[in-house]
CSV table of C-alpha atoms and ligand atoms in Angstrom, one decimal:
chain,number,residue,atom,x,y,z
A,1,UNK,CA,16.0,-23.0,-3.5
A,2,UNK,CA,13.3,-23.6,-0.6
A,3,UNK,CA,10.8,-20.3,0.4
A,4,UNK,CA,8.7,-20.2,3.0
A,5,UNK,CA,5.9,-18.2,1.9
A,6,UNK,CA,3.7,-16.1,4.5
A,7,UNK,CA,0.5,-15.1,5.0
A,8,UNK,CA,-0.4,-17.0,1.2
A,9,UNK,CA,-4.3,-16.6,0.1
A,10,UNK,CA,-5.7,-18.7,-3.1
A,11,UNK,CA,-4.9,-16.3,-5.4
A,12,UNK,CA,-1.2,-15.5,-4.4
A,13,UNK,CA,-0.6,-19.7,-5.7
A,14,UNK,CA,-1.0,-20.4,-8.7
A,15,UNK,CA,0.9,-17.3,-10.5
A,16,UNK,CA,3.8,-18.3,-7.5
A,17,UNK,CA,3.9,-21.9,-8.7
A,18,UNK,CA,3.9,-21.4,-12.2
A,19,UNK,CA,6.9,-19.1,-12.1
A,20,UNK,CA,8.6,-21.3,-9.0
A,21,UNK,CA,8.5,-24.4,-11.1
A,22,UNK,CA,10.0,-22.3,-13.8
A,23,UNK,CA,13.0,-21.2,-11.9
A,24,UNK,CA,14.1,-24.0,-9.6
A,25,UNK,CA,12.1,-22.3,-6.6
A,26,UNK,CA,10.0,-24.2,-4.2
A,27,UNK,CA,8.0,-22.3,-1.8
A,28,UNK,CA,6.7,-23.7,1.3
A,29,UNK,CA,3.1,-22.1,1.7
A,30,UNK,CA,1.7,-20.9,5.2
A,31,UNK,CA,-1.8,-19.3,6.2
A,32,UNK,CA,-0.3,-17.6,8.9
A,33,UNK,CA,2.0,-14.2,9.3
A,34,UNK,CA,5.4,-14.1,9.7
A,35,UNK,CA,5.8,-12.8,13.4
A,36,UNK,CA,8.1,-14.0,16.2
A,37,UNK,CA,6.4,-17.1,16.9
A,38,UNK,CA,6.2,-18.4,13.4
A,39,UNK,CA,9.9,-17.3,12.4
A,40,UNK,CA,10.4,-20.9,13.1
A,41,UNK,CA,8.6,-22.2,10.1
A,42,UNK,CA,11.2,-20.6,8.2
A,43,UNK,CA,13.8,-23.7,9.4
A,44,UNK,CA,15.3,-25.0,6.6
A,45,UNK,CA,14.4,-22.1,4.1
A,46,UNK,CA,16.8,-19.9,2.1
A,47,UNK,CA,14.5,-17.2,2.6
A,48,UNK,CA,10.9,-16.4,3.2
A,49,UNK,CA,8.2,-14.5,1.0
A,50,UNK,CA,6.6,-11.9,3.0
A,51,UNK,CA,3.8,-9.4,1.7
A,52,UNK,CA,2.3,-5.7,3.8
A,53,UNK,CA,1.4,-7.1,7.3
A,54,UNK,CA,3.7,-9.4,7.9
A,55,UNK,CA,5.8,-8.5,10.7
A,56,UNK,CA,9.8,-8.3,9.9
A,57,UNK,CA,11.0,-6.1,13.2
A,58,UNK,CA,14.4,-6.7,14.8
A,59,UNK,CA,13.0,-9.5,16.7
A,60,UNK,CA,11.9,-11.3,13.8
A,61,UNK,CA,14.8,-10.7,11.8
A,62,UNK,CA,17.2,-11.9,14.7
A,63,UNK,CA,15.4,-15.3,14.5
A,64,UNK,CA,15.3,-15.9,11.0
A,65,UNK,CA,19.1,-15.1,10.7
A,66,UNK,CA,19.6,-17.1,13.4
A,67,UNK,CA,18.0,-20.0,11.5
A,68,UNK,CA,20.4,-19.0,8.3
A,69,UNK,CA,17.8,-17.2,6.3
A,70,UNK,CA,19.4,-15.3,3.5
A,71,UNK,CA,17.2,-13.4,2.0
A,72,UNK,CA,13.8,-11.7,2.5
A,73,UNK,CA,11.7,-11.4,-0.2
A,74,UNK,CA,9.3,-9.0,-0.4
A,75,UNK,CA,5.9,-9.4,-2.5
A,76,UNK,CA,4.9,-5.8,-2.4
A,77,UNK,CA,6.2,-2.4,-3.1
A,78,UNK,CA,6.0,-0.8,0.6
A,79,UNK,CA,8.3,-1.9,2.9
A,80,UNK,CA,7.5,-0.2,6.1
A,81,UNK,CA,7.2,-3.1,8.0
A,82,UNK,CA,10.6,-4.5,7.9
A,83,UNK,CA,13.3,-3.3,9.8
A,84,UNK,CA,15.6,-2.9,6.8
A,85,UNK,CA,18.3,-1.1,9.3
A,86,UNK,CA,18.2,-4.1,11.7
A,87,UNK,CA,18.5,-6.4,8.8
A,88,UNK,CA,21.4,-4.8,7.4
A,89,UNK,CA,24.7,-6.9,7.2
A,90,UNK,CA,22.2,-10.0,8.3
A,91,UNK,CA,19.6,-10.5,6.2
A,92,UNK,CA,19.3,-8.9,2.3
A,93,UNK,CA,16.1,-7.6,1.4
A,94,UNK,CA,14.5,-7.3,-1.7
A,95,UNK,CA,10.6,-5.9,-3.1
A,96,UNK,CA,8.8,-5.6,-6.4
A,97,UNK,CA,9.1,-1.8,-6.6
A,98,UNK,CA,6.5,-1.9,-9.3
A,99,UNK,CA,3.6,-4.4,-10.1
A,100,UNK,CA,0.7,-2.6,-11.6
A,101,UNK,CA,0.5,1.2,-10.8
A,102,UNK,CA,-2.3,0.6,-12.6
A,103,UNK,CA,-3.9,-1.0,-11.2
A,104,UNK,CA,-3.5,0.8,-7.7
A,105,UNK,CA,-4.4,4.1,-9.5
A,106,UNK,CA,-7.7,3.0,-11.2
A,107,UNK,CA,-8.8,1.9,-8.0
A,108,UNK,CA,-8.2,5.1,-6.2
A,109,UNK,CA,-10.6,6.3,-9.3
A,110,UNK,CA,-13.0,3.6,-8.6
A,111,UNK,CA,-13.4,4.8,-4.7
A,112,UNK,CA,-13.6,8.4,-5.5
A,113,UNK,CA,-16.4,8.1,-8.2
A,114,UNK,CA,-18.2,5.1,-5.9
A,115,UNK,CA,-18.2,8.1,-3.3
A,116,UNK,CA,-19.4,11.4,-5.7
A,117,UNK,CA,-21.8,9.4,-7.4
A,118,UNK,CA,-23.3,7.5,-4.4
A,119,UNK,CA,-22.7,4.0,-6.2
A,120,UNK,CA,-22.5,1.8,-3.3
A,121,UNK,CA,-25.7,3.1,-2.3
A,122,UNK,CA,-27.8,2.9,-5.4
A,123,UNK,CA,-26.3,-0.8,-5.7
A,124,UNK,CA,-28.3,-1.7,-2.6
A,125,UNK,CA,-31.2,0.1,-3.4
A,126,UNK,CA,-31.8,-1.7,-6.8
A,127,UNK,CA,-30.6,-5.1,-5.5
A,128,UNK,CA,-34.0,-4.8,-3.3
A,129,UNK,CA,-36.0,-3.1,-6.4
A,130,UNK,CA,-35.9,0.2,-4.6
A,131,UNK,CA,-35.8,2.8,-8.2
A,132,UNK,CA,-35.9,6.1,-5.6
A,133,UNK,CA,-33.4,8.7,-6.3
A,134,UNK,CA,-33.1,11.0,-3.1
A,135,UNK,CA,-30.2,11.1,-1.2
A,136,UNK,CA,-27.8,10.5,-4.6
A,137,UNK,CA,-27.1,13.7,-5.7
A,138,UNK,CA,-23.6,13.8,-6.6
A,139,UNK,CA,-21.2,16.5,-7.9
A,140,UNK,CA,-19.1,16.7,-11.2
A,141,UNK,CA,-15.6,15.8,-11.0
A,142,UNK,CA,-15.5,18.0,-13.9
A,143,UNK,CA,-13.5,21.5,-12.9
A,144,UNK,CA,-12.9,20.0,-9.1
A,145,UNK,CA,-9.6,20.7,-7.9
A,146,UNK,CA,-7.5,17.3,-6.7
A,147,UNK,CA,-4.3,17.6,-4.5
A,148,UNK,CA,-2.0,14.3,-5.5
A,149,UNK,CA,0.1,13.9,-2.4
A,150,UNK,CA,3.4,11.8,-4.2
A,151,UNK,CA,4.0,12.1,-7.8
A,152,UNK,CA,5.9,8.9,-8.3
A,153,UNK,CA,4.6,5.8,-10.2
A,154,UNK,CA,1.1,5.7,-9.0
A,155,UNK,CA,0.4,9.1,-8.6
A,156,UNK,CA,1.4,10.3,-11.9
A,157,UNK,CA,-0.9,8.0,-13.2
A,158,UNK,CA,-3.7,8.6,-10.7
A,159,UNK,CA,-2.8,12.5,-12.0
A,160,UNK,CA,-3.3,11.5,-15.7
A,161,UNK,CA,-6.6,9.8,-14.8
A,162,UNK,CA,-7.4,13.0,-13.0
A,163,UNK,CA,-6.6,15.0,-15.9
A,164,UNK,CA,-8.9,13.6,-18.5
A,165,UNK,CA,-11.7,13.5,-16.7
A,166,UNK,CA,-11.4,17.6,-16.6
A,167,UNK,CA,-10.0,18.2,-13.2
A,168,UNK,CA,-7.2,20.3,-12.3
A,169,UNK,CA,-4.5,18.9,-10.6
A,170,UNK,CA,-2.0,20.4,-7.4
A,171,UNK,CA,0.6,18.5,-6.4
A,172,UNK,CA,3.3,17.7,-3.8
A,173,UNK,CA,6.3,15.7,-3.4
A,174,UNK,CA,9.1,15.8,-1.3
A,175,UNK,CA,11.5,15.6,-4.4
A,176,UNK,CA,9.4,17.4,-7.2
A,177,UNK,CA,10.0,15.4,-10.7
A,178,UNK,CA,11.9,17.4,-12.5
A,179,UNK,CA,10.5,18.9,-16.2
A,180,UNK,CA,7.1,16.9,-15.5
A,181,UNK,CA,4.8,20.3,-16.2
A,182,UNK,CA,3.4,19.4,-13.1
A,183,UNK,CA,1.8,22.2,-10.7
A,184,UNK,CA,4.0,21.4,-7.7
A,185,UNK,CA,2.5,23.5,-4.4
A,186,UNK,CA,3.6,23.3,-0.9
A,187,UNK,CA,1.7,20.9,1.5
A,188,UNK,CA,-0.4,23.7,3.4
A,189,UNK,CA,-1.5,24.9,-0.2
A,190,UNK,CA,-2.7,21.7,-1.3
A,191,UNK,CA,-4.3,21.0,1.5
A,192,UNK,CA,-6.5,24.5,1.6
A,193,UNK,CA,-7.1,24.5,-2.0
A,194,UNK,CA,-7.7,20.7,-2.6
A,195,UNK,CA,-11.9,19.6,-3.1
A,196,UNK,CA,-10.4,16.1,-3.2
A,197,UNK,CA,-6.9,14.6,-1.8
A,198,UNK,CA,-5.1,11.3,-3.1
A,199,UNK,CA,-2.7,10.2,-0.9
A,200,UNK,CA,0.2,8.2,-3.0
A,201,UNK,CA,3.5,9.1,-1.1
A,202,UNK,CA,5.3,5.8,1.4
A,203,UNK,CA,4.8,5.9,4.9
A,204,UNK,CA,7.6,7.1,6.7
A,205,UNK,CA,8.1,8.5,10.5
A,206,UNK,CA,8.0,12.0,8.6
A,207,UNK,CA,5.0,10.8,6.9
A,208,UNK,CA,3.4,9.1,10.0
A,209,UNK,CA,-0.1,10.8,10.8
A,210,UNK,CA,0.3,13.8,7.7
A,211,UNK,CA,-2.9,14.1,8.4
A,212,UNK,CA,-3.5,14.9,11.8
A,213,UNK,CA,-5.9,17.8,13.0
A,214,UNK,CA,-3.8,20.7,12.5
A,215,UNK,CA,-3.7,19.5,8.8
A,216,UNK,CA,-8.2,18.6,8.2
A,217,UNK,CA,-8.4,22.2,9.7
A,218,UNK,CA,-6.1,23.8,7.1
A,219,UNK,CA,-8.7,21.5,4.4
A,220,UNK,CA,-11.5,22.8,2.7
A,221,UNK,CA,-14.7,22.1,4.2
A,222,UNK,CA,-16.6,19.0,2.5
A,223,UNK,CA,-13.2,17.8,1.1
A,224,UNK,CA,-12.9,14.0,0.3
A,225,UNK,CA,-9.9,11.7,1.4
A,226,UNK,CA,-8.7,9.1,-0.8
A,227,UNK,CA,-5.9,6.8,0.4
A,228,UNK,CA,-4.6,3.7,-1.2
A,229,UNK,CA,-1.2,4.3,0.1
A,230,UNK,CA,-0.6,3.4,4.0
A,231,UNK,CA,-3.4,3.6,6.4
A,232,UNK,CA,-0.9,5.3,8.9
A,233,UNK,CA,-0.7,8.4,6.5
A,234,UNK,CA,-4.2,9.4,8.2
A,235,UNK,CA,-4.6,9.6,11.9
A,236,UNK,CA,-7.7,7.4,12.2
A,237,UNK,CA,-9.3,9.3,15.1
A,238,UNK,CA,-9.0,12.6,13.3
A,239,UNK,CA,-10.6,11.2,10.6
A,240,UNK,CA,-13.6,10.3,12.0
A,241,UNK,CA,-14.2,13.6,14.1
A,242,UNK,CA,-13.7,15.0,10.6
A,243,UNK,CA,-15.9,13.2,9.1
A,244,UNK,CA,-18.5,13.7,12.4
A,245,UNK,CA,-18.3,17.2,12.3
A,246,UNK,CA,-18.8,17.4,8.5
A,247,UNK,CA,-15.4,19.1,7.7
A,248,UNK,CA,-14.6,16.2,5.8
A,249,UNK,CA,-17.5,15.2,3.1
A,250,UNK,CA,-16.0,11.7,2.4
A,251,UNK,CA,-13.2,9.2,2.6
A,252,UNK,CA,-12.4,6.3,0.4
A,253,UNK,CA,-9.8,3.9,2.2
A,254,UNK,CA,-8.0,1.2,0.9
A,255,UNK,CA,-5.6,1.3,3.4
A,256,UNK,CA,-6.2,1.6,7.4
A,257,UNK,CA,-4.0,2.1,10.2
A,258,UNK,CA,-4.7,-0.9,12.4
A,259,UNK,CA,-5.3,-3.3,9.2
A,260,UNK,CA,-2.6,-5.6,9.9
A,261,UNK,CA,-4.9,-8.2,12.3
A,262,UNK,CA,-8.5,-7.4,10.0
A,263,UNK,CA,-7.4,-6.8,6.5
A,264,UNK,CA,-7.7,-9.6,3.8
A,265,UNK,CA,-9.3,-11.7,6.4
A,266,UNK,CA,-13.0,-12.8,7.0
A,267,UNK,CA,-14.8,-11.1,10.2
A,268,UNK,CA,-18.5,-11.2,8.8
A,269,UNK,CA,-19.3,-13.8,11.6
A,270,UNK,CA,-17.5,-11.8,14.7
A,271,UNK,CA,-17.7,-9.1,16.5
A,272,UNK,CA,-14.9,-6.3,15.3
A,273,UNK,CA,-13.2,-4.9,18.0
A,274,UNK,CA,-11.8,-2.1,16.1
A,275,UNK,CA,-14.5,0.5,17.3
A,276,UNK,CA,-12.8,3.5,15.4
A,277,UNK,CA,-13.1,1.3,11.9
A,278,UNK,CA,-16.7,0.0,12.7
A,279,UNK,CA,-17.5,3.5,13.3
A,280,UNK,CA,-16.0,5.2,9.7
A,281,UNK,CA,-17.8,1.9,8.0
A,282,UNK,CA,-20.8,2.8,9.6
A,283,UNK,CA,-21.1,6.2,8.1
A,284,UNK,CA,-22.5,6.3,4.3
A,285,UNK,CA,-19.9,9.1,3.0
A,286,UNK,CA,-16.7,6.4,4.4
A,287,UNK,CA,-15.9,3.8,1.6
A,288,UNK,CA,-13.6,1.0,2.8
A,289,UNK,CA,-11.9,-1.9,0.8
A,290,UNK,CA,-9.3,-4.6,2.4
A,291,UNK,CA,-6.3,-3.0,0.9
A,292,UNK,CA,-7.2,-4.6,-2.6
A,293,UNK,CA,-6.1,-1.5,-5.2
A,294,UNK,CA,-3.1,-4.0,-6.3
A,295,UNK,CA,-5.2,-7.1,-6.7
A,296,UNK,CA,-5.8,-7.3,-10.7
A,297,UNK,CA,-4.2,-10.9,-12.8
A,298,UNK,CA,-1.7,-8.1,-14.5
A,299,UNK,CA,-0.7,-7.3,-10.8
A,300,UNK,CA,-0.2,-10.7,-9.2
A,301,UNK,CA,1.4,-12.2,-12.5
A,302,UNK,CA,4.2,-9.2,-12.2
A,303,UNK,CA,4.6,-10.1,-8.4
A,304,UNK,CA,5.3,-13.6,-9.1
A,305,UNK,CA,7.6,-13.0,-12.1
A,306,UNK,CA,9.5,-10.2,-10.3
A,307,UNK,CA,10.0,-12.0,-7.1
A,308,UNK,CA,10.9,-15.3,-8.4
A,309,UNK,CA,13.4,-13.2,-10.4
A,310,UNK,CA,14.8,-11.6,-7.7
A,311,UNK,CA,15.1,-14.9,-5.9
A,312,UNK,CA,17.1,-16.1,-8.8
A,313,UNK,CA,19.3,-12.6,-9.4
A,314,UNK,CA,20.3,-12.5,-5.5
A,315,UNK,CA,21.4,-16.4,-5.6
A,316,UNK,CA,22.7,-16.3,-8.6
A,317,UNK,CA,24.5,-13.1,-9.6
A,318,UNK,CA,26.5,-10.4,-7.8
A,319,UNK,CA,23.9,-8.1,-6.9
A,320,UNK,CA,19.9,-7.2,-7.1
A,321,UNK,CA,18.7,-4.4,-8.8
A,322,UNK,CA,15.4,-4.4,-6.3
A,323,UNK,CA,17.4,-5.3,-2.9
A,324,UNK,CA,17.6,-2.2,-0.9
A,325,UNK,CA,18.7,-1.3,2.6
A,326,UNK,CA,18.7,1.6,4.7
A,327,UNK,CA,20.9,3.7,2.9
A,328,UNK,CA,18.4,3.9,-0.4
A,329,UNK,CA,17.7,7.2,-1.7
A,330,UNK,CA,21.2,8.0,-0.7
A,331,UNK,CA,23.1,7.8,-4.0
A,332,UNK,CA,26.7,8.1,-3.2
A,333,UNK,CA,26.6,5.4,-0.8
A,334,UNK,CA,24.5,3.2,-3.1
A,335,UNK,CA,26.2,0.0,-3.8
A,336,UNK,CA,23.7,-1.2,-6.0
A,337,UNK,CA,24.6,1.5,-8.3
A,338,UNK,CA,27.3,-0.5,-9.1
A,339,UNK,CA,25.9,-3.9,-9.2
A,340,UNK,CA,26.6,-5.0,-5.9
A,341,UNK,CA,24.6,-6.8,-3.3
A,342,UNK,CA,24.1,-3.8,-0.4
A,343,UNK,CA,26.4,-5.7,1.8
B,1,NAI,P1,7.0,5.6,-5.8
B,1,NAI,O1,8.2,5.3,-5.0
B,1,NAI,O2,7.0,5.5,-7.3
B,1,NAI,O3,6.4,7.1,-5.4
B,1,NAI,C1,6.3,7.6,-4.1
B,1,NAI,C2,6.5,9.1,-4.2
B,1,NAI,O4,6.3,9.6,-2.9
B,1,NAI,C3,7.8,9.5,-4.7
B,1,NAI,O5,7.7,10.5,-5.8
B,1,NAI,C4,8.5,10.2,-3.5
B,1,NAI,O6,9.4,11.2,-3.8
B,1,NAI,C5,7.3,10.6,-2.8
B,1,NAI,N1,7.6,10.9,-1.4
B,1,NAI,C6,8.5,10.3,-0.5
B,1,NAI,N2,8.5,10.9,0.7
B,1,NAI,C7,7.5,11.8,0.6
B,1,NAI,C8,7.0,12.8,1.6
B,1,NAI,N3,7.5,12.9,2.8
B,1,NAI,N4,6.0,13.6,1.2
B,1,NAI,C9,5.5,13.5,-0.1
B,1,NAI,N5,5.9,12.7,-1.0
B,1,NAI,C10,6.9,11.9,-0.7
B,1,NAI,O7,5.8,4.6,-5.2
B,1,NAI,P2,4.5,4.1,-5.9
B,1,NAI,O8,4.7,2.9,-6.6
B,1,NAI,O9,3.8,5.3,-6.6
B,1,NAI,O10,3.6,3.7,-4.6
B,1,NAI,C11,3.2,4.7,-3.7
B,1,NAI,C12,2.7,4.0,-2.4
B,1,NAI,O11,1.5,3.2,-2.7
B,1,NAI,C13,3.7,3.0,-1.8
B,1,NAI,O12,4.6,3.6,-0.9
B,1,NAI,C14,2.8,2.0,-1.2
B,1,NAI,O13,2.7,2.3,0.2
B,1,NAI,C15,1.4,2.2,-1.8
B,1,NAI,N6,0.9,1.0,-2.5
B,1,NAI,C16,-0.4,0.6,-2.2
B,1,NAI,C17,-0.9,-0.5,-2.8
B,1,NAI,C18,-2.3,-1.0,-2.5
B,1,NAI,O14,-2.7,-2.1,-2.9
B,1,NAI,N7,-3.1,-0.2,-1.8
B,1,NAI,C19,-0.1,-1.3,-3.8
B,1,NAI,C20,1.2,-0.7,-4.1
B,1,NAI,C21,1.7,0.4,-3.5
């Protein structure tokens, strides 16, 4: 089986290889994103290996089908930017639904404590032997309310980190866990009770921009924004009037709206063009990593293993327990359910 892999930085090969070799897999690596002009490396491929910001719209799909790709294989859990309706009855698509919640959820805990306890700061000042305290006073997560917006994998973990560090937790989902004792509220609650929010929930069009201004007014004033999820949960712009007019005390991204041409790549010798991003980096209460909350060896070993298995599961057996398709979430239509590929 032949895989052209996109977007591929020096981490994502050895853990690829070693479970490639392993399986009968051979993937073809590429620097560049899968869009409509480099569909065509893809000639000669079963599939390709696509991770967040690669771009699988109709277009895209179209072209690879047309060059009898069978399957796309997804190296991430989000899926938002494949056309998975478009590809239906074309191309089969299948993700890692899980790799290390873990890992995503500690880092969301890293960023929020970074932020309280002014860490990125006093890591400056001491590099350059400056011992002065003023300007770091932080607060006690201790007590603080936390509003977990998605209670699934990561959040429930993100909540059980919350919860031993003293905090009390609100939460909201659009399908409440059922029996988890947790203290589900509505949206609008959560929003004006929350002294920190953790965004943990897919992007979706009902998703898209959650937080737009009619939802920072409803917030607390001074309340701090975490979100490893999907930058597009948070309308940028609103964000940073927020933050300018002090109604928002802090935000630690890991995840930004217009990351898919600056994330995981190197800009420190250019001119960003993105003024809205320069602009929330510029201000000391804004934390931003490249969309690295996954990146831990427990995370990219799973990614490998479950990807290269469900390489191996589509091409070799009836169905694949991770492909999924338009109709997921729907359950009575769910051929998977019954071990079937979705078309
Ligand atoms: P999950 O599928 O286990 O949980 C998502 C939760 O969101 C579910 O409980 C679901 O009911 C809920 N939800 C769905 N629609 C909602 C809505 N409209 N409002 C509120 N809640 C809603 O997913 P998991 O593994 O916990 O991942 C969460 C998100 O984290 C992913 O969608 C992905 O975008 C992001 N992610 C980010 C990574 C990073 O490196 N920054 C790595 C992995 C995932």
């Amino acid at each position: 089986m032949k895989f052209a892999f996109f977007d591929t930085k020096p981490y994502d090969k050895p853990s690829f290889d070693h479970y490639g070799e392993q399986k009968g897999i051979k993937f073809k690596y590429y620097e560049t994103k899968l869009n409509e002009d480099t569909a065509e490396l893809a000639k000669g491929c079963d599939g390709v290996c696509v991770f967040v910001n690669d771009d699988v719209s109709a277009k895209v799909i179209d072209k690879l089908y047309e060059l009898g790709v069978k399957l796309i294989a997804l190296r991430c859990a989000g899926y938002n930017n494949v056309d998975v309706k478009h590809a239906f009855g074309k191309i089969h698509v299948v993700r890692v639904p899980a790799y290390s919640p873990y890992a995503v959820a500690e880092h969301a805990m890293a960023m929020l404590l970074t932020s309280v306890r002014r860490i990125h700061k006093a890591y400056i000042r001491t590099k350059d032997f400056n011992f002065s305290l003023s300007g770091l006073t932080g607060f006690d997560l201790h007590g603080k309310t936390v509003g977990v917006v998605g209670t699934g994998k990561i959040g429930r973990i993100f909540i059980d980190i919350c919860k031993g560090f003293g905090m009390n937790v609100l939460a909201y989902d659009k399908f409440p866990a059922e029996n988890s004792g947790l203290n589900y509220v509505t949206l609008d609650e959560l929003y004006e009770k929350s002294d920190i929010i953790s965004f943990h929930c897919p992007l979706t069009e009902e998703t898209y921009h959650m937080v737009d201004s009619g939802a920072v007014e409803k917030m607390k004033k001074g309340v701090i924004l975490l979100n490893t999820s999907r930058g597009a949960l948070i309308d940028a712009e609103v964000l940073l009037e927020g933050i300018k007019s002090r109604k928002i005390g802090g935000a630690c991204l890991d995840v930004y709206e217009e990351e898919a041409d600056i994330f995981f790549e190197d800009f420190s010798g250019h001119i960003v063009e993105d003024d809205t991003l320069a602009r929330l980096i510029s201000m000391p209460n804004v934390i931003v990593t490249s969309h690295q909350a996954f990146l831990t060896e427990e995370a990219l070993d799973n990614i490998a293993e479950t990807t290269t298995d469900n390489i191996v599961e589509f091409f070799k057996s009836e169905g694949s327990s991770n492909e999924l398709c338009y109709h997921c979430g729907r359950i009575e239509e769910c051929r998977k359910n019954r071990q079937c590929k979705c078309f």
